[in-house]
Amino acid sequence: MIKTFRGNLASSGTQRIRLSTNNGLTGYRIVKFQVFPSTPGSTSYENVVQVYTEKPDEVTGTVTFDNPLLIASAYIEGNNANNATDQFQVVFDHVKFNQDIYITNFDVDGDTEPINYYIELEQMDLNLNEATVATLKDMRGSQ
């Protein structure tokens, strides 16, 4: 089963997607992650959108793939002159998780542009061992 989430996220903002259950036997994996500008063609934008398994202490435009809490990252850049092709990059890990996730947005060029996001999660049943491992990874902050 695929569950979808979408929203509009302010610059330097964080949104929580509630996924945790009482028994932890429901797991998820990212299958699609996309971002889209809030005002395409009318303003310049340069956003870094990231997905974490724990709420980050601060929202920045720095992407560090060796951070075990980071499970997805997207970068989108465009301008209002429409004289250059917009750039879009997205990377996500196929790791299983069973806790809430957090999406952050940082407008790199300082214009405080919000961004739209769309994320598809594959929902799956976890056996007791998988649920325990996923929960412990989230608690320890390691993958």
PDB file of C-alpha atoms in Angstrom:
ATOM      1  CA  MET A   1       0.000   0.000   0.000  1.00  0.00           C
ATOM      2  CA  ILE A   2       1.242   3.488  -0.889  1.00  0.00           C
ATOM      3  CA  LYS A   3       0.537   6.442   1.406  1.00  0.00           C
ATOM      4  CA  THR A   4       1.011   9.964   0.097  1.00  0.00           C
ATOM      5  CA  PHE A   5       1.702  13.207   1.909  1.00  0.00           C
ATOM      6  CA  ARG A   6       1.947  16.703   0.509  1.00  0.00           C
ATOM      7  CA  GLY A   7       2.218  20.160   1.873  1.00  0.00           C
ATOM      8  CA  ASN A   8       3.686  23.618   1.680  1.00  0.00           C
ATOM      9  CA  LEU A   9       6.678  24.268   3.882  1.00  0.00           C
ATOM     10  CA  ALA A  10       7.987  27.704   4.887  1.00  0.00           C
ATOM     11  CA  SER A  11      11.670  28.520   4.582  1.00  0.00           C
ATOM     12  CA  SER A  12      13.575  27.325   7.661  1.00  0.00           C
ATOM     13  CA  GLY A  13      10.470  25.341   8.553  1.00  0.00           C
ATOM     14  CA  THR A  14       9.968  21.776   9.714  1.00  0.00           C
ATOM     15  CA  GLN A  15       6.880  19.592   9.343  1.00  0.00           C
ATOM     16  CA  ARG A  16       6.288  16.328  11.140  1.00  0.00           C
ATOM     17  CA  ILE A  17       4.629  13.414   9.378  1.00  0.00           C
ATOM     18  CA  ARG A  18       3.096  11.175  12.004  1.00  0.00           C
ATOM     19  CA  LEU A  19       3.691   7.504  11.248  1.00  0.00           C
ATOM     20  CA  SER A  20       4.454   5.815  14.560  1.00  0.00           C
ATOM     21  CA  THR A  21       2.085   3.191  15.933  1.00  0.00           C
ATOM     22  CA  ASN A  22       1.695   1.692  19.394  1.00  0.00           C
ATOM     23  CA  ASN A  23       3.258  -1.651  18.465  1.00  0.00           C
ATOM     24  CA  GLY A  24       5.731  -0.421  15.808  1.00  0.00           C
ATOM     25  CA  LEU A  25       4.840  -3.285  13.441  1.00  0.00           C
ATOM     26  CA  THR A  26       3.998  -0.975  10.531  1.00  0.00           C
ATOM     27  CA  GLY A  27       7.002   0.106   8.499  1.00  0.00           C
ATOM     28  CA  TYR A  28       7.530   2.545   5.659  1.00  0.00           C
ATOM     29  CA  ARG A  29      10.005   3.181   2.877  1.00  0.00           C
ATOM     30  CA  ILE A  30      10.216   6.225   0.563  1.00  0.00           C
ATOM     31  CA  VAL A  31       9.322   5.393  -3.046  1.00  0.00           C
ATOM     32  CA  LYS A  32       8.937   8.944  -4.406  1.00  0.00           C
ATOM     33  CA  PHE A  33      10.003  12.366  -3.173  1.00  0.00           C
ATOM     34  CA  GLN A  34       9.388  15.553  -5.151  1.00  0.00           C
ATOM     35  CA  VAL A  35       9.456  19.291  -4.518  1.00  0.00           C
ATOM     36  CA  PHE A  36       7.804  22.080  -6.495  1.00  0.00           C
ATOM     37  CA  PRO A  37       8.171  25.867  -6.161  1.00  0.00           C
ATOM     38  CA  SER A  38       5.288  27.814  -4.625  1.00  0.00           C
ATOM     39  CA  THR A  39       5.453  30.595  -7.196  1.00  0.00           C
ATOM     40  CA  PRO A  40       7.036  29.124 -10.339  1.00  0.00           C
ATOM     41  CA  GLY A  41       8.053  31.650 -12.974  1.00  0.00           C
ATOM     42  CA  SER A  42       7.431  34.686 -10.796  1.00  0.00           C
ATOM     43  CA  THR A  43      10.335  34.549  -8.343  1.00  0.00           C
ATOM     44  CA  SER A  44      13.792  33.088  -8.143  1.00  0.00           C
ATOM     45  CA  TYR A  45      14.218  30.195  -5.742  1.00  0.00           C
ATOM     46  CA  GLU A  46      16.918  27.884  -4.480  1.00  0.00           C
ATOM     47  CA  ASN A  47      15.694  25.408  -1.883  1.00  0.00           C
ATOM     48  CA  VAL A  48      17.124  22.417  -0.046  1.00  0.00           C
ATOM     49  CA  VAL A  49      14.434  20.090   1.297  1.00  0.00           C
ATOM     50  CA  GLN A  50      15.449  17.204   3.546  1.00  0.00           C
ATOM     51  CA  VAL A  51      13.722  14.302   5.309  1.00  0.00           C
ATOM     52  CA  TYR A  52      14.966  13.060   8.683  1.00  0.00           C
ATOM     53  CA  THR A  53      13.991  10.247  11.044  1.00  0.00           C
ATOM     54  CA  GLU A  54      14.382  12.619  14.010  1.00  0.00           C
ATOM     55  CA  LYS A  55      13.628  16.318  14.310  1.00  0.00           C
ATOM     56  CA  PRO A  56      16.825  18.222  13.513  1.00  0.00           C
ATOM     57  CA  ASP A  57      18.156  20.767  15.983  1.00  0.00           C
ATOM     58  CA  GLU A  58      18.327  23.402  13.243  1.00  0.00           C
ATOM     59  CA  VAL A  59      17.302  23.771   9.613  1.00  0.00           C
ATOM     60  CA  THR A  60      20.184  24.504   7.251  1.00  0.00           C
ATOM     61  CA  GLY A  61      21.008  24.222   3.571  1.00  0.00           C
ATOM     62  CA  THR A  62      23.932  21.917   4.310  1.00  0.00           C
ATOM     63  CA  VAL A  63      23.487  18.355   3.041  1.00  0.00           C
ATOM     64  CA  THR A  64      25.575  15.687   4.754  1.00  0.00           C
ATOM     65  CA  PHE A  65      24.950  12.194   3.396  1.00  0.00           C
ATOM     66  CA  ASP A  66      26.912  10.585   6.225  1.00  0.00           C
ATOM     67  CA  ASN A  67      24.256  11.837   8.690  1.00  0.00           C
ATOM     68  CA  PRO A  68      22.454   8.603   9.665  1.00  0.00           C
ATOM     69  CA  LEU A  69      19.224  10.512  10.401  1.00  0.00           C
ATOM     70  CA  LEU A  70      18.958  11.904   6.840  1.00  0.00           C
ATOM     71  CA  ILE A  71      16.882   9.638   4.576  1.00  0.00           C
ATOM     72  CA  ALA A  72      16.107  11.987   1.664  1.00  0.00           C
ATOM     73  CA  SER A  73      17.280  15.263   0.197  1.00  0.00           C
ATOM     74  CA  ALA A  74      16.073  17.421  -2.692  1.00  0.00           C
ATOM     75  CA  TYR A  75      17.520  20.546  -4.281  1.00  0.00           C
ATOM     76  CA  ILE A  76      15.589  22.795  -6.639  1.00  0.00           C
ATOM     77  CA  GLU A  77      16.754  26.002  -8.294  1.00  0.00           C
ATOM     78  CA  GLY A  78      15.089  28.319 -10.773  1.00  0.00           C
ATOM     79  CA  ASN A  79      14.746  31.957 -11.679  1.00  0.00           C
ATOM     80  CA  ASN A  80      11.975  34.324 -12.670  1.00  0.00           C
ATOM     81  CA  ALA A  81      13.656  35.368 -15.925  1.00  0.00           C
ATOM     82  CA  ASN A  82      13.010  31.921 -17.420  1.00  0.00           C
ATOM     83  CA  ASN A  83      16.280  32.222 -19.313  1.00  0.00           C
ATOM     84  CA  ALA A  84      17.763  29.119 -17.726  1.00  0.00           C
ATOM     85  CA  THR A  85      16.509  25.602 -17.233  1.00  0.00           C
ATOM     86  CA  ASP A  86      15.441  24.882 -13.674  1.00  0.00           C
ATOM     87  CA  GLN A  87      17.593  22.366 -11.843  1.00  0.00           C
ATOM     88  CA  PHE A  88      16.204  19.585  -9.709  1.00  0.00           C
ATOM     89  CA  GLN A  89      18.019  16.842  -7.824  1.00  0.00           C
ATOM     90  CA  VAL A  90      16.567  14.271  -5.458  1.00  0.00           C
ATOM     91  CA  VAL A  91      18.205  11.450  -3.518  1.00  0.00           C
ATOM     92  CA  PHE A  92      16.549   9.091  -1.071  1.00  0.00           C
ATOM     93  CA  ASP A  93      17.496   5.982   0.846  1.00  0.00           C
ATOM     94  CA  HIS A  94      15.412   2.797   0.675  1.00  0.00           C
ATOM     95  CA  VAL A  95      15.733   2.237   4.418  1.00  0.00           C
ATOM     96  CA  LYS A  96      12.730   0.963   6.407  1.00  0.00           C
ATOM     97  CA  PHE A  97      11.481   3.082   9.297  1.00  0.00           C
ATOM     98  CA  ASN A  98       8.527   2.883  11.676  1.00  0.00           C
ATOM     99  CA  GLN A  99       8.607   6.233  13.439  1.00  0.00           C
ATOM    100  CA  ASP A 100       7.580   9.781  12.509  1.00  0.00           C
ATOM    101  CA  ILE A 101       9.643  11.612   9.901  1.00  0.00           C
ATOM    102  CA  TYR A 102      10.469  15.313   9.626  1.00  0.00           C
ATOM    103  CA  ILE A 103      10.683  17.388   6.448  1.00  0.00           C
ATOM    104  CA  THR A 104      12.706  20.600   6.431  1.00  0.00           C
ATOM    105  CA  ASN A 105      13.047  23.422   3.895  1.00  0.00           C
ATOM    106  CA  PHE A 106      15.866  25.936   3.640  1.00  0.00           C
ATOM    107  CA  ASP A 107      15.885  28.715   1.031  1.00  0.00           C
ATOM    108  CA  VAL A 108      19.585  28.940   0.176  1.00  0.00           C
ATOM    109  CA  ASP A 109      19.460  32.334  -1.538  1.00  0.00           C
ATOM    110  CA  GLY A 110      17.792  33.944   1.482  1.00  0.00           C
ATOM    111  CA  ASP A 111      14.500  34.935  -0.144  1.00  0.00           C
ATOM    112  CA  THR A 112      12.502  32.862   2.369  1.00  0.00           C
ATOM    113  CA  GLU A 113      10.499  31.147  -0.362  1.00  0.00           C
ATOM    114  CA  PRO A 114       8.199  28.349   0.775  1.00  0.00           C
ATOM    115  CA  ILE A 115       8.242  25.073  -1.155  1.00  0.00           C
ATOM    116  CA  ASN A 116       5.690  22.391  -1.946  1.00  0.00           C
ATOM    117  CA  TYR A 117       6.585  18.773  -1.299  1.00  0.00           C
ATOM    118  CA  TYR A 118       5.090  15.438  -2.260  1.00  0.00           C
ATOM    119  CA  ILE A 119       6.226  12.169  -0.747  1.00  0.00           C
ATOM    120  CA  GLU A 120       5.048   8.616  -1.368  1.00  0.00           C
ATOM    121  CA  LEU A 121       5.713   5.982   1.267  1.00  0.00           C
ATOM    122  CA  GLU A 122       5.324   2.262   0.781  1.00  0.00           C
ATOM    123  CA  GLN A 123       3.603   0.834   3.850  1.00  0.00           C
ATOM    124  CA  MET A 124       4.567  -2.682   4.929  1.00  0.00           C
ATOM    125  CA  ASP A 125       4.108  -5.053   7.827  1.00  0.00           C
ATOM    126  CA  LEU A 126       7.218  -5.613   9.931  1.00  0.00           C
ATOM    127  CA  ASN A 127       7.888  -8.732  11.935  1.00  0.00           C
ATOM    128  CA  LEU A 128       8.894  -8.273  15.552  1.00  0.00           C
ATOM    129  CA  ASN A 129      12.632  -8.400  14.772  1.00  0.00           C
ATOM    130  CA  GLU A 130      12.367  -5.806  11.974  1.00  0.00           C
ATOM    131  CA  ALA A 131      10.252  -3.528  14.191  1.00  0.00           C
ATOM    132  CA  THR A 132      12.762  -3.778  17.023  1.00  0.00           C
ATOM    133  CA  VAL A 133      15.697  -2.983  14.718  1.00  0.00           C
ATOM    134  CA  ALA A 134      13.876  -0.011  13.116  1.00  0.00           C
ATOM    135  CA  THR A 135      12.898   1.405  16.504  1.00  0.00           C
ATOM    136  CA  LEU A 136      16.397   0.996  17.936  1.00  0.00           C
ATOM    137  CA  LYS A 137      17.951   2.695  14.881  1.00  0.00           C
ATOM    138  CA  ASP A 138      15.667   5.690  15.432  1.00  0.00           C
ATOM    139  CA  MET A 139      16.427   5.791  19.159  1.00  0.00           C
ATOM    140  CA  ARG A 140      20.193   5.614  18.612  1.00  0.00           C
ATOM    141  CA  GLY A 141      20.219   7.801  15.526  1.00  0.00           C
ATOM    142  CA  SER A 142      22.150   5.316  13.427  1.00  0.00           C
ATOM    143  CA  GLN A 143      21.418   3.326  10.302  1.00  0.00           C
TER     144      GLN A 143
END
